[in-house]
PDB file of C-alpha atoms in Angstrom:
ATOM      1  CA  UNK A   1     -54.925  11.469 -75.417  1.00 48.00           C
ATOM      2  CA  UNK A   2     -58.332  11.237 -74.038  1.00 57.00           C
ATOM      3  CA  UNK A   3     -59.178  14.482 -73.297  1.00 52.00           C
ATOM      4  CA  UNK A   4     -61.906  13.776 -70.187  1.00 57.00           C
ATOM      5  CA  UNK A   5     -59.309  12.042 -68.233  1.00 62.00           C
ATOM      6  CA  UNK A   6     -56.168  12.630 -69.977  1.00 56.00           C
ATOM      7  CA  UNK A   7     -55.645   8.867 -70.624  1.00 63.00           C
ATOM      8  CA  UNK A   8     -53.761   7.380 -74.124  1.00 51.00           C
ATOM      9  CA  UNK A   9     -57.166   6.432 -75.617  1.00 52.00           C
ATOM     10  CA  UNK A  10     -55.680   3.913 -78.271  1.00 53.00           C
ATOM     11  CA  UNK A  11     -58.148   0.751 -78.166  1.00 58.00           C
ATOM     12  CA  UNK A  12     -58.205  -2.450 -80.303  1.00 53.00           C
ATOM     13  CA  UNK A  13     -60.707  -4.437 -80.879  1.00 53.00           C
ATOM     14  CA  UNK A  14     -59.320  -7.933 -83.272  1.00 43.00           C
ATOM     15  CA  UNK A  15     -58.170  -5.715 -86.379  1.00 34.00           C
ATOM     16  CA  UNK A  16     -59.930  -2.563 -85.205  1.00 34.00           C
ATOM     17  CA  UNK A  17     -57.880   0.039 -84.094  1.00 32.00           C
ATOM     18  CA  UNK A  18     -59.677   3.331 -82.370  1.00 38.00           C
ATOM     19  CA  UNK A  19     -57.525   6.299 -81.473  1.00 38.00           C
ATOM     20  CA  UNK A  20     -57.866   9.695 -80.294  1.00 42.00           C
ATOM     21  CA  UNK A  21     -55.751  12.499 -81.285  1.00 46.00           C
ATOM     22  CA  UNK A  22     -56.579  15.565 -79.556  1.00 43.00           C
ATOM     23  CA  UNK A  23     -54.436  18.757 -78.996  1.00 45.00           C
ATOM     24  CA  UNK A  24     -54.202  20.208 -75.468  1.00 46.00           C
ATOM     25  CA  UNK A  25     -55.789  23.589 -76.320  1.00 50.00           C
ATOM     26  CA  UNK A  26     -59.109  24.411 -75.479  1.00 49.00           C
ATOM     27  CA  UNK A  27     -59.483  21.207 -73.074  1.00 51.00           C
ATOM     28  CA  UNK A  28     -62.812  22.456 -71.429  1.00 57.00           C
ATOM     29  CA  UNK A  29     -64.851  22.338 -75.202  1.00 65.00           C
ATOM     30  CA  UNK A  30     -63.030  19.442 -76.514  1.00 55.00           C
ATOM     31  CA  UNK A  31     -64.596  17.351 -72.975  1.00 62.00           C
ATOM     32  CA  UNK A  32     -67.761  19.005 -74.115  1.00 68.00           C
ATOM     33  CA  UNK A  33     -67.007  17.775 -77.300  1.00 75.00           C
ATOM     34  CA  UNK A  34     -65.759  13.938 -76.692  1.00 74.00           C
ATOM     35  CA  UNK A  35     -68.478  13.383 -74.152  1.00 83.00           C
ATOM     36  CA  UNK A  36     -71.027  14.755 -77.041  1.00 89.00           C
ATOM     37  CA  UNK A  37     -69.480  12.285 -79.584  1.00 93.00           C
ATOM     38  CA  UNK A  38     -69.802   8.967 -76.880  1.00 93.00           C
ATOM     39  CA  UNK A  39     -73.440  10.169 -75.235  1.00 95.00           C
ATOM     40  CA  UNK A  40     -74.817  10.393 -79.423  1.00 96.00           C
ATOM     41  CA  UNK A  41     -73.042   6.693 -79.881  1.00 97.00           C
ATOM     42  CA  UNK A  42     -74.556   5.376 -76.549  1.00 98.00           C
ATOM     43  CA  UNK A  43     -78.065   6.996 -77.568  1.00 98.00           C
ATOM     44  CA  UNK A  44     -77.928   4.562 -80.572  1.00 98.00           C
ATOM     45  CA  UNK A  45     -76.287   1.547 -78.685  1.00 98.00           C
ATOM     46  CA  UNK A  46     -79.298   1.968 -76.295  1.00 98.00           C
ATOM     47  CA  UNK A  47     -81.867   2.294 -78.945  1.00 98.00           C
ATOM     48  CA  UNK A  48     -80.419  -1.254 -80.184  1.00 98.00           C
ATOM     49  CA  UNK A  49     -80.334  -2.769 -76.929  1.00 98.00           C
ATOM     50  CA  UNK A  50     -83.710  -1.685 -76.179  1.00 97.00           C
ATOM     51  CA  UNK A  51     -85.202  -2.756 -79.661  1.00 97.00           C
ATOM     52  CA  UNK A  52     -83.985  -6.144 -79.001  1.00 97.00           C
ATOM     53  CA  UNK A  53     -84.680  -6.937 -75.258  1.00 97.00           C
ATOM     54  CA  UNK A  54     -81.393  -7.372 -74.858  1.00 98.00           C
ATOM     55  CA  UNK A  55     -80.184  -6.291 -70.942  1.00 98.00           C
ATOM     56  CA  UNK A  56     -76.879  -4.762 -71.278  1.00 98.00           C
ATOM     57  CA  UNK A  57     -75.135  -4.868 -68.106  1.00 98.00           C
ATOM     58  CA  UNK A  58     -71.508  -2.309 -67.140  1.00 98.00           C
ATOM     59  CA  UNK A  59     -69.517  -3.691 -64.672  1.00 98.00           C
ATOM     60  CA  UNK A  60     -67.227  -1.706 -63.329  1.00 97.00           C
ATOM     61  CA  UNK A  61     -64.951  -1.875 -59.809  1.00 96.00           C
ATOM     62  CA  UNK A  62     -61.023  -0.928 -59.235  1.00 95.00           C
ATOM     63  CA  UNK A  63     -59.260  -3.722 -59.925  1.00 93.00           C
ATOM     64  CA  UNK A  64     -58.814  -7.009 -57.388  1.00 93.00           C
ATOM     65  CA  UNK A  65     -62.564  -7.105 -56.851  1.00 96.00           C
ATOM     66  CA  UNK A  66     -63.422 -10.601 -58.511  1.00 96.00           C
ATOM     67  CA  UNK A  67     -65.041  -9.238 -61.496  1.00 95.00           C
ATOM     68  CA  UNK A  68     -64.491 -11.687 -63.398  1.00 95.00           C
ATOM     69  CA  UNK A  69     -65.155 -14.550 -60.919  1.00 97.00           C
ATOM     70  CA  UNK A  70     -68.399 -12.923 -60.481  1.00 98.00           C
ATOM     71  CA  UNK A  71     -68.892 -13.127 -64.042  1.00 97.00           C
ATOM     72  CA  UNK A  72     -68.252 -16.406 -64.600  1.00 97.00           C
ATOM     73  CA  UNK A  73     -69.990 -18.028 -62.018  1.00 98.00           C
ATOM     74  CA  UNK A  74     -72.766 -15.805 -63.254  1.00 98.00           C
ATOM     75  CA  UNK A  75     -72.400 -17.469 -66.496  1.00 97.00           C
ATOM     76  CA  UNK A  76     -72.574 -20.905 -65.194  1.00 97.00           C
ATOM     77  CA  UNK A  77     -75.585 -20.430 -63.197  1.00 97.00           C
ATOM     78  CA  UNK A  78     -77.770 -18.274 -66.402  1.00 97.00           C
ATOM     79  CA  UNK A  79     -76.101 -21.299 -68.687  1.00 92.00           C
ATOM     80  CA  UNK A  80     -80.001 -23.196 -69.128  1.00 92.00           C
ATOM     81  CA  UNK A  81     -81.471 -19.498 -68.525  1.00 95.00           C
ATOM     82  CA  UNK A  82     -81.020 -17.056 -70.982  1.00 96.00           C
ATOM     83  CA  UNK A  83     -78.300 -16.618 -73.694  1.00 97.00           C
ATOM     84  CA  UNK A  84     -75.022 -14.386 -72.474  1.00 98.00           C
ATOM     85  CA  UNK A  85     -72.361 -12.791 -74.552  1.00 98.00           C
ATOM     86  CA  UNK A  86     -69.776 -10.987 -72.892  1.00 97.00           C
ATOM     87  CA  UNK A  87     -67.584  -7.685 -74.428  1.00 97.00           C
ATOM     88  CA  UNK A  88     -64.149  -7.899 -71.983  1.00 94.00           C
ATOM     89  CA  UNK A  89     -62.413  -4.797 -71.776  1.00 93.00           C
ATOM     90  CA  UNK A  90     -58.445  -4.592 -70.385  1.00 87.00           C
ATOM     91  CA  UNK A  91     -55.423  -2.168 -70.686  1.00 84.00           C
ATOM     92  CA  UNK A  92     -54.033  -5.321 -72.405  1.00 83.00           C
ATOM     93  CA  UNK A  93     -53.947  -9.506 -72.607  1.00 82.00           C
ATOM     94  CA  UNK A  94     -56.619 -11.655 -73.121  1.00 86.00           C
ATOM     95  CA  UNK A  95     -56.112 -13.710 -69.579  1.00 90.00           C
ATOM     96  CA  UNK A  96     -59.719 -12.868 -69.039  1.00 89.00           C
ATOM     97  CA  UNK A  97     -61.501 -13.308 -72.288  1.00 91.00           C
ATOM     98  CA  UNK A  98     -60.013 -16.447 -71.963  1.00 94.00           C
ATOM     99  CA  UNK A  99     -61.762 -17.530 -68.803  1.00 94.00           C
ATOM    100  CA  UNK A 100     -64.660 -16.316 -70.263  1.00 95.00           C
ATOM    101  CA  UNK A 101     -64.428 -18.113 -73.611  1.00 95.00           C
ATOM    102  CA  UNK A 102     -63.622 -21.535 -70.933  1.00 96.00           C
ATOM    103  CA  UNK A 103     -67.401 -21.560 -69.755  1.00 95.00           C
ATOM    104  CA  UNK A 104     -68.519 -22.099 -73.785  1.00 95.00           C
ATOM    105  CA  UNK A 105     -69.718 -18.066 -74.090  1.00 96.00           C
ATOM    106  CA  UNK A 106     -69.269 -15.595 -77.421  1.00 96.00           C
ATOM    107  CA  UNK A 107     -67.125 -13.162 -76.008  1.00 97.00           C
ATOM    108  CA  UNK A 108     -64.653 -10.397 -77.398  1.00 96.00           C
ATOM    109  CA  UNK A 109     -61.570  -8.669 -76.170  1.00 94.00           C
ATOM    110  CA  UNK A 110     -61.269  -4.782 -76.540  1.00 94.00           C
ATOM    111  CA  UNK A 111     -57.843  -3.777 -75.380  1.00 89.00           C
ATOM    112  CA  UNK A 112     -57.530  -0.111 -74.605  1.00 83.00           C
ATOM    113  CA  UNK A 113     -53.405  -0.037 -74.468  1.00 83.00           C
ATOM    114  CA  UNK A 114     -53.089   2.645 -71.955  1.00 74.00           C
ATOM    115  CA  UNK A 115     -56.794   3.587 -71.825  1.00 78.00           C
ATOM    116  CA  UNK A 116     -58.424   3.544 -68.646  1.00 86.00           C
ATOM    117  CA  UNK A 117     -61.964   2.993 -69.941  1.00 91.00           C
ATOM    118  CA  UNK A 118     -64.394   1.587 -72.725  1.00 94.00           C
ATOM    119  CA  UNK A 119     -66.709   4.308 -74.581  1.00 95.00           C
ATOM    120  CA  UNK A 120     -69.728   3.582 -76.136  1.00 97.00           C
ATOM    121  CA  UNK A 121     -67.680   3.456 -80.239  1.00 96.00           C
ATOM    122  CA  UNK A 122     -65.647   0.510 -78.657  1.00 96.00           C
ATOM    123  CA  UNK A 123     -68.924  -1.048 -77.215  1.00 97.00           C
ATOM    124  CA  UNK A 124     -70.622  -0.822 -80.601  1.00 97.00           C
ATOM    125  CA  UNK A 125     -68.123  -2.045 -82.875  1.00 97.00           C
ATOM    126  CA  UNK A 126     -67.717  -5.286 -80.303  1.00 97.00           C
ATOM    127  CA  UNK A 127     -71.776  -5.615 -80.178  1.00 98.00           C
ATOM    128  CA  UNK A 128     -71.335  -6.029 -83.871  1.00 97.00           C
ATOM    129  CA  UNK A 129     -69.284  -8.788 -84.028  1.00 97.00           C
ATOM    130  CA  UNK A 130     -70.771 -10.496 -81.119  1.00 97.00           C
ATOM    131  CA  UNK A 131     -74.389  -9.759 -82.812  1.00 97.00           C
ATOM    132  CA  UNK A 132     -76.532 -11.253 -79.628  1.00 98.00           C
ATOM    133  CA  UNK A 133     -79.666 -12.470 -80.110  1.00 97.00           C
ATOM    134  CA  UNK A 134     -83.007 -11.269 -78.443  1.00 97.00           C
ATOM    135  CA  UNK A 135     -83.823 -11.398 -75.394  1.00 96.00           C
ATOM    136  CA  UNK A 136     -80.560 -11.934 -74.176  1.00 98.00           C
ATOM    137  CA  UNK A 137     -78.149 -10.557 -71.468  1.00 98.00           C
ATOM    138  CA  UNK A 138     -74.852  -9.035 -72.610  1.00 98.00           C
ATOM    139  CA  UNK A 139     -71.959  -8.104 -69.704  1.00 98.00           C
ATOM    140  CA  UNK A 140     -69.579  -5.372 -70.452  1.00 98.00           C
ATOM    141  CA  UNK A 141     -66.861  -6.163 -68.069  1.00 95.00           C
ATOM    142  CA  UNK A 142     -65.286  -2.648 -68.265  1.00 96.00           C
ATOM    143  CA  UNK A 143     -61.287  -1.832 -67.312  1.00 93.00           C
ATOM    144  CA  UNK A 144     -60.468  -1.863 -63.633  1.00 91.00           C
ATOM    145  CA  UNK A 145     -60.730   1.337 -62.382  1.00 92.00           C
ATOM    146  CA  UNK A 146     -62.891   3.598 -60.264  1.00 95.00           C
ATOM    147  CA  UNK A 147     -62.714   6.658 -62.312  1.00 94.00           C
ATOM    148  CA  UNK A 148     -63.119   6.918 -65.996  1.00 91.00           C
ATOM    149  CA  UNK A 149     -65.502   4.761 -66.908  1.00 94.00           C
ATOM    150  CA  UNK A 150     -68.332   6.406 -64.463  1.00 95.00           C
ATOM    151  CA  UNK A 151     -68.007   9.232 -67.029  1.00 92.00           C
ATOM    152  CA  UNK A 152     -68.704   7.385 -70.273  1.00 95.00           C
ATOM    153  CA  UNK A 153     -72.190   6.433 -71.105  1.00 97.00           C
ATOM    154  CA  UNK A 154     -72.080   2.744 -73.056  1.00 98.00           C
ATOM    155  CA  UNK A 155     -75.639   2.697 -73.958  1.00 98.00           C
ATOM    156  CA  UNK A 156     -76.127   0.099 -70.949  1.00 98.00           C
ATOM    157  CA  UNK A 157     -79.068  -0.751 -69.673  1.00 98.00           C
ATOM    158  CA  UNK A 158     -77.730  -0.770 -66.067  1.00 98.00           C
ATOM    159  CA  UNK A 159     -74.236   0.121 -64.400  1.00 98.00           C
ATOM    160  CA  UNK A 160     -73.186  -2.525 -61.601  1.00 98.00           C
ATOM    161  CA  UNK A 161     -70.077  -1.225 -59.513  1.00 98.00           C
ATOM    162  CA  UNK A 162     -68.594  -4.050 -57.787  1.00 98.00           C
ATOM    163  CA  UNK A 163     -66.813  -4.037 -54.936  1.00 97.00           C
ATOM    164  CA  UNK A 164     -65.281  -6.085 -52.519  1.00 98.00           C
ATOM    165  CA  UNK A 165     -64.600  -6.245 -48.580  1.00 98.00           C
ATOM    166  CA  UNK A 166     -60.885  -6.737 -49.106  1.00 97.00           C
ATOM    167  CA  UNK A 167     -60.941  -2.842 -50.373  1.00 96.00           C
ATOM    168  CA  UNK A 168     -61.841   0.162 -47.817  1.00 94.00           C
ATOM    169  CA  UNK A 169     -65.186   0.568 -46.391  1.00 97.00           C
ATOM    170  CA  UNK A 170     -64.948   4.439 -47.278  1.00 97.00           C
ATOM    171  CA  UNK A 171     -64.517   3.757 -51.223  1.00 97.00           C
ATOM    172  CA  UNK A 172     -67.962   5.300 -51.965  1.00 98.00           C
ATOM    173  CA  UNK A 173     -66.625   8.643 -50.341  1.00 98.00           C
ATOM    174  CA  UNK A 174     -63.257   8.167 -52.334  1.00 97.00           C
ATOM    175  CA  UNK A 175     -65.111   7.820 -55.608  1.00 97.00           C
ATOM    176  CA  UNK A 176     -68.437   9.155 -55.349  1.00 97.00           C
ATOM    177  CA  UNK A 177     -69.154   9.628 -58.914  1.00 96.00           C
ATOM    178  CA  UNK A 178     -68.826   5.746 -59.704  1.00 97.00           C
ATOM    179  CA  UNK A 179     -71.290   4.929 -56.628  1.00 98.00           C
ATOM    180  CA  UNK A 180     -73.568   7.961 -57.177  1.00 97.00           C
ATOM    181  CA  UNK A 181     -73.815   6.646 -61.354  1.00 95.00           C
ATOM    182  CA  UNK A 182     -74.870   2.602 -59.675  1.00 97.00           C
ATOM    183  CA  UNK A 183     -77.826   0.674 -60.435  1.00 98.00           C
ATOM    184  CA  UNK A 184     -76.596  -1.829 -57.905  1.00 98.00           C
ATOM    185  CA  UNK A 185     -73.404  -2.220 -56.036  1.00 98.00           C
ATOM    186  CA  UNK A 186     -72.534  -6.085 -55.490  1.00 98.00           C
ATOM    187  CA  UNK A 187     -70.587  -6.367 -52.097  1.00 98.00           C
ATOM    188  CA  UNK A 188     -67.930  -9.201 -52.952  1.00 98.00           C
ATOM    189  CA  UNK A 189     -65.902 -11.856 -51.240  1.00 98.00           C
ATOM    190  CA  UNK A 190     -68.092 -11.618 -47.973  1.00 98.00           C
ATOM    191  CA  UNK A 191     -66.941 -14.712 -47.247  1.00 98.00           C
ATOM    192  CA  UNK A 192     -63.829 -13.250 -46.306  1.00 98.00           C
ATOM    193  CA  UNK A 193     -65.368 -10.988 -43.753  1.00 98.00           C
ATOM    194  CA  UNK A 194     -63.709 -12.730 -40.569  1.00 97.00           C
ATOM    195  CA  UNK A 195     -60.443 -11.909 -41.810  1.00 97.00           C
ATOM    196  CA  UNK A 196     -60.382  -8.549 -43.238  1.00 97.00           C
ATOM    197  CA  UNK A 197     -60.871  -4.999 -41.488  1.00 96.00           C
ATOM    198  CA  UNK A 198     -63.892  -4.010 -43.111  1.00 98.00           C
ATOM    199  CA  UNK A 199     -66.867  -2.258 -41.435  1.00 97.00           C
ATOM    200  CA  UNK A 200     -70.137  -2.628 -43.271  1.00 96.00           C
ATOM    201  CA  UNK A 201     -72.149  -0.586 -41.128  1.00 97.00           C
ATOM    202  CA  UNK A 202     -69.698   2.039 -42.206  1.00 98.00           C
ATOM    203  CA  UNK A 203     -69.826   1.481 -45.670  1.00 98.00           C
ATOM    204  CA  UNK A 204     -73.547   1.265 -45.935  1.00 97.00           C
ATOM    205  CA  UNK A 205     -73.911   4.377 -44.437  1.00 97.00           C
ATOM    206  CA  UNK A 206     -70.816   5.841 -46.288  1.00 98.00           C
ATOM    207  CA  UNK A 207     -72.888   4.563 -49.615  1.00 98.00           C
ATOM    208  CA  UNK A 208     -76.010   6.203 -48.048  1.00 97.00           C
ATOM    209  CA  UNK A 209     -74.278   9.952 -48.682  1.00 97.00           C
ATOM    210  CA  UNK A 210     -73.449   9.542 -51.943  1.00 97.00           C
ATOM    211  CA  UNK A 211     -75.927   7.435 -53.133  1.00 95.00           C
ATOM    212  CA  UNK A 212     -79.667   7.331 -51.309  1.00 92.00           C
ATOM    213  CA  UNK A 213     -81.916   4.623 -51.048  1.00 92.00           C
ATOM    214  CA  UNK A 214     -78.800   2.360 -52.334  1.00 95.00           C
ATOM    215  CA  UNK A 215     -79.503  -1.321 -53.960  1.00 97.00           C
ATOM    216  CA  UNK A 216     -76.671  -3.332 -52.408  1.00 98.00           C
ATOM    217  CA  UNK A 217     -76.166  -7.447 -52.977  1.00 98.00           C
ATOM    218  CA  UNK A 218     -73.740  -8.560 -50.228  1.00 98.00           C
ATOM    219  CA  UNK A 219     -72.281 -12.284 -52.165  1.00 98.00           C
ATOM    220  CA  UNK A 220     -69.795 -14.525 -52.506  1.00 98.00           C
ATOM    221  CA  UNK A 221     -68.974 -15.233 -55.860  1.00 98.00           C
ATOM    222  CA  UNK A 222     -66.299 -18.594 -54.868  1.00 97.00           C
ATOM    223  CA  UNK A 223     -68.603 -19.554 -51.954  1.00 97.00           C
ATOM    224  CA  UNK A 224     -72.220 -18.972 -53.631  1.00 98.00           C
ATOM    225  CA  UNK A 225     -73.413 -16.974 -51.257  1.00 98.00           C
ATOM    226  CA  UNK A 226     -75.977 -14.387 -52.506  1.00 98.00           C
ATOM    227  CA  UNK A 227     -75.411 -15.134 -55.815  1.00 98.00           C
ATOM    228  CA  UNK A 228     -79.550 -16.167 -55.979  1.00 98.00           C
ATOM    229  CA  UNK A 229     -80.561 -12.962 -55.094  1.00 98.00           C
ATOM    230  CA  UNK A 230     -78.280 -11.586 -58.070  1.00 98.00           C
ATOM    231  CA  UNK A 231     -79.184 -14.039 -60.890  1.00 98.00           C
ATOM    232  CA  UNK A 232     -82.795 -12.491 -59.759  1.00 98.00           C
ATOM    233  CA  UNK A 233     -81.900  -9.301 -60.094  1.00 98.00           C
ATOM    234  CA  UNK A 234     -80.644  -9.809 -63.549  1.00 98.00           C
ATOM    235  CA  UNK A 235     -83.587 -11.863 -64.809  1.00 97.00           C
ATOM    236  CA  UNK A 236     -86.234  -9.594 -63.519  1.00 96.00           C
ATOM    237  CA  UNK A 237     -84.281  -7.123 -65.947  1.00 95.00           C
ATOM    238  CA  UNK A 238     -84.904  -9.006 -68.894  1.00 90.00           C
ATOM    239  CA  UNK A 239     -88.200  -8.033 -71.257  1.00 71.00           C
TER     240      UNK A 239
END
């Protein structure tokens, strides 16, 4: 039981099987204590990253956002531009590692049973195996979900929440931590915009009280639409 959210933390990675047992007791120092444990692994993931110019990216959004469409187009268009691996994190399957693996990618599947997020131990051990190479852009796509994984640091070098117009224009008031914790917020499926109820004057301003002076890409990841000014924000990223 993960004691920060009170998720089943029981995550495997191949072979590798992470758990968490943790009694109920004492839950304020035990969150103290977890957190401590993931922010001293995600120190050393960072250190790594950082050591090897390699830009690792958290994406994060509830789920139904195109996540995963995003990423692959993303792939497809950084294919003659930089090297990408990809660490793919779900409750459970490997539907999407497999769309991943489709566009010719290194990617590997951390399922988190009935975890709701990836820390920064199931990050490393996954780094490992997909050992990057300099200079190089790495994608965590974490689990679908709003919550849990704004708490856990991953040693990224920059936290993406994606979102899309199909959800509620009032999400950043819903789940301010996740927007407040954003490098960038990608605005999704814009394309659909003429046939969904979704303000965004409203959610730019609702953004604007959680988060000020917010970085927001508005794109279209079937239709292509600002998907230029995103592949730009991820290669000015890259040292």
């Amino acid at each position: 039981m993960c004691a920060t959210c009170g998720c089943s933390d029981n995550a495997t990675l191949t072979d590798h099987t992470h758990t968490h047992d943790h009694a109920h007791d004492h839950v304020v120092p035990l969150e103290q204590r977890v957190l401590a444990r993931n922010d001293e692994v995600a120190a050393r993931n960072r250190t790594w990253f950082t050591e090897h110019g390699v830009l690792a990216v958290n994406l994060m959004s509830s789920p139904g956002s195109g996540k995963t469409t995003l990423l692959t187009r993303t792939i497809t268009r950084l294919r003659d531009r930089l090297p990408v691996s990809v660490v793919e994190g779900d409750q459970e399957t490997d539907v999407d590692a497999d769309r991943i693996r489709a566009t010719g990618r290194p990617v590997v599947q951390v399922n988190t049973g009935t975890g709701c997020h990836l820390d920064a131990t199931m990050v490393d051990s996954a780094v490992r195996t997909l050992a990057p190479v300099d200079r190089s852009v790495v994608f965590v796509e974490n689990v679908g979900n709003l919550v849990c994984p704004a708490l856990f640091d991953l040693g990224e070098s920059a936290r993406v929440v994606i979102m899309s117009v199909t959800e509620g224009a009032d999400k950043p008031l819903k789940y301010p931590h996740m927007f407040r914790t954003a490098d960038l917020v990608v605005l999704n499926k814009i394309d659909l915009l003429p046939y969904v109820d979704f303000d965004p004057t409203a959610f730019a301003a609702h953004l604007a009280r959680v988060l000020p002076d917010p970085n927001v890409i508005p794109v279209s990841a079937t239709r292509g639409d600002g998907m230029a000014d995103w592949i730009q924000w991820i290669e000015q990223r890259i040292h």
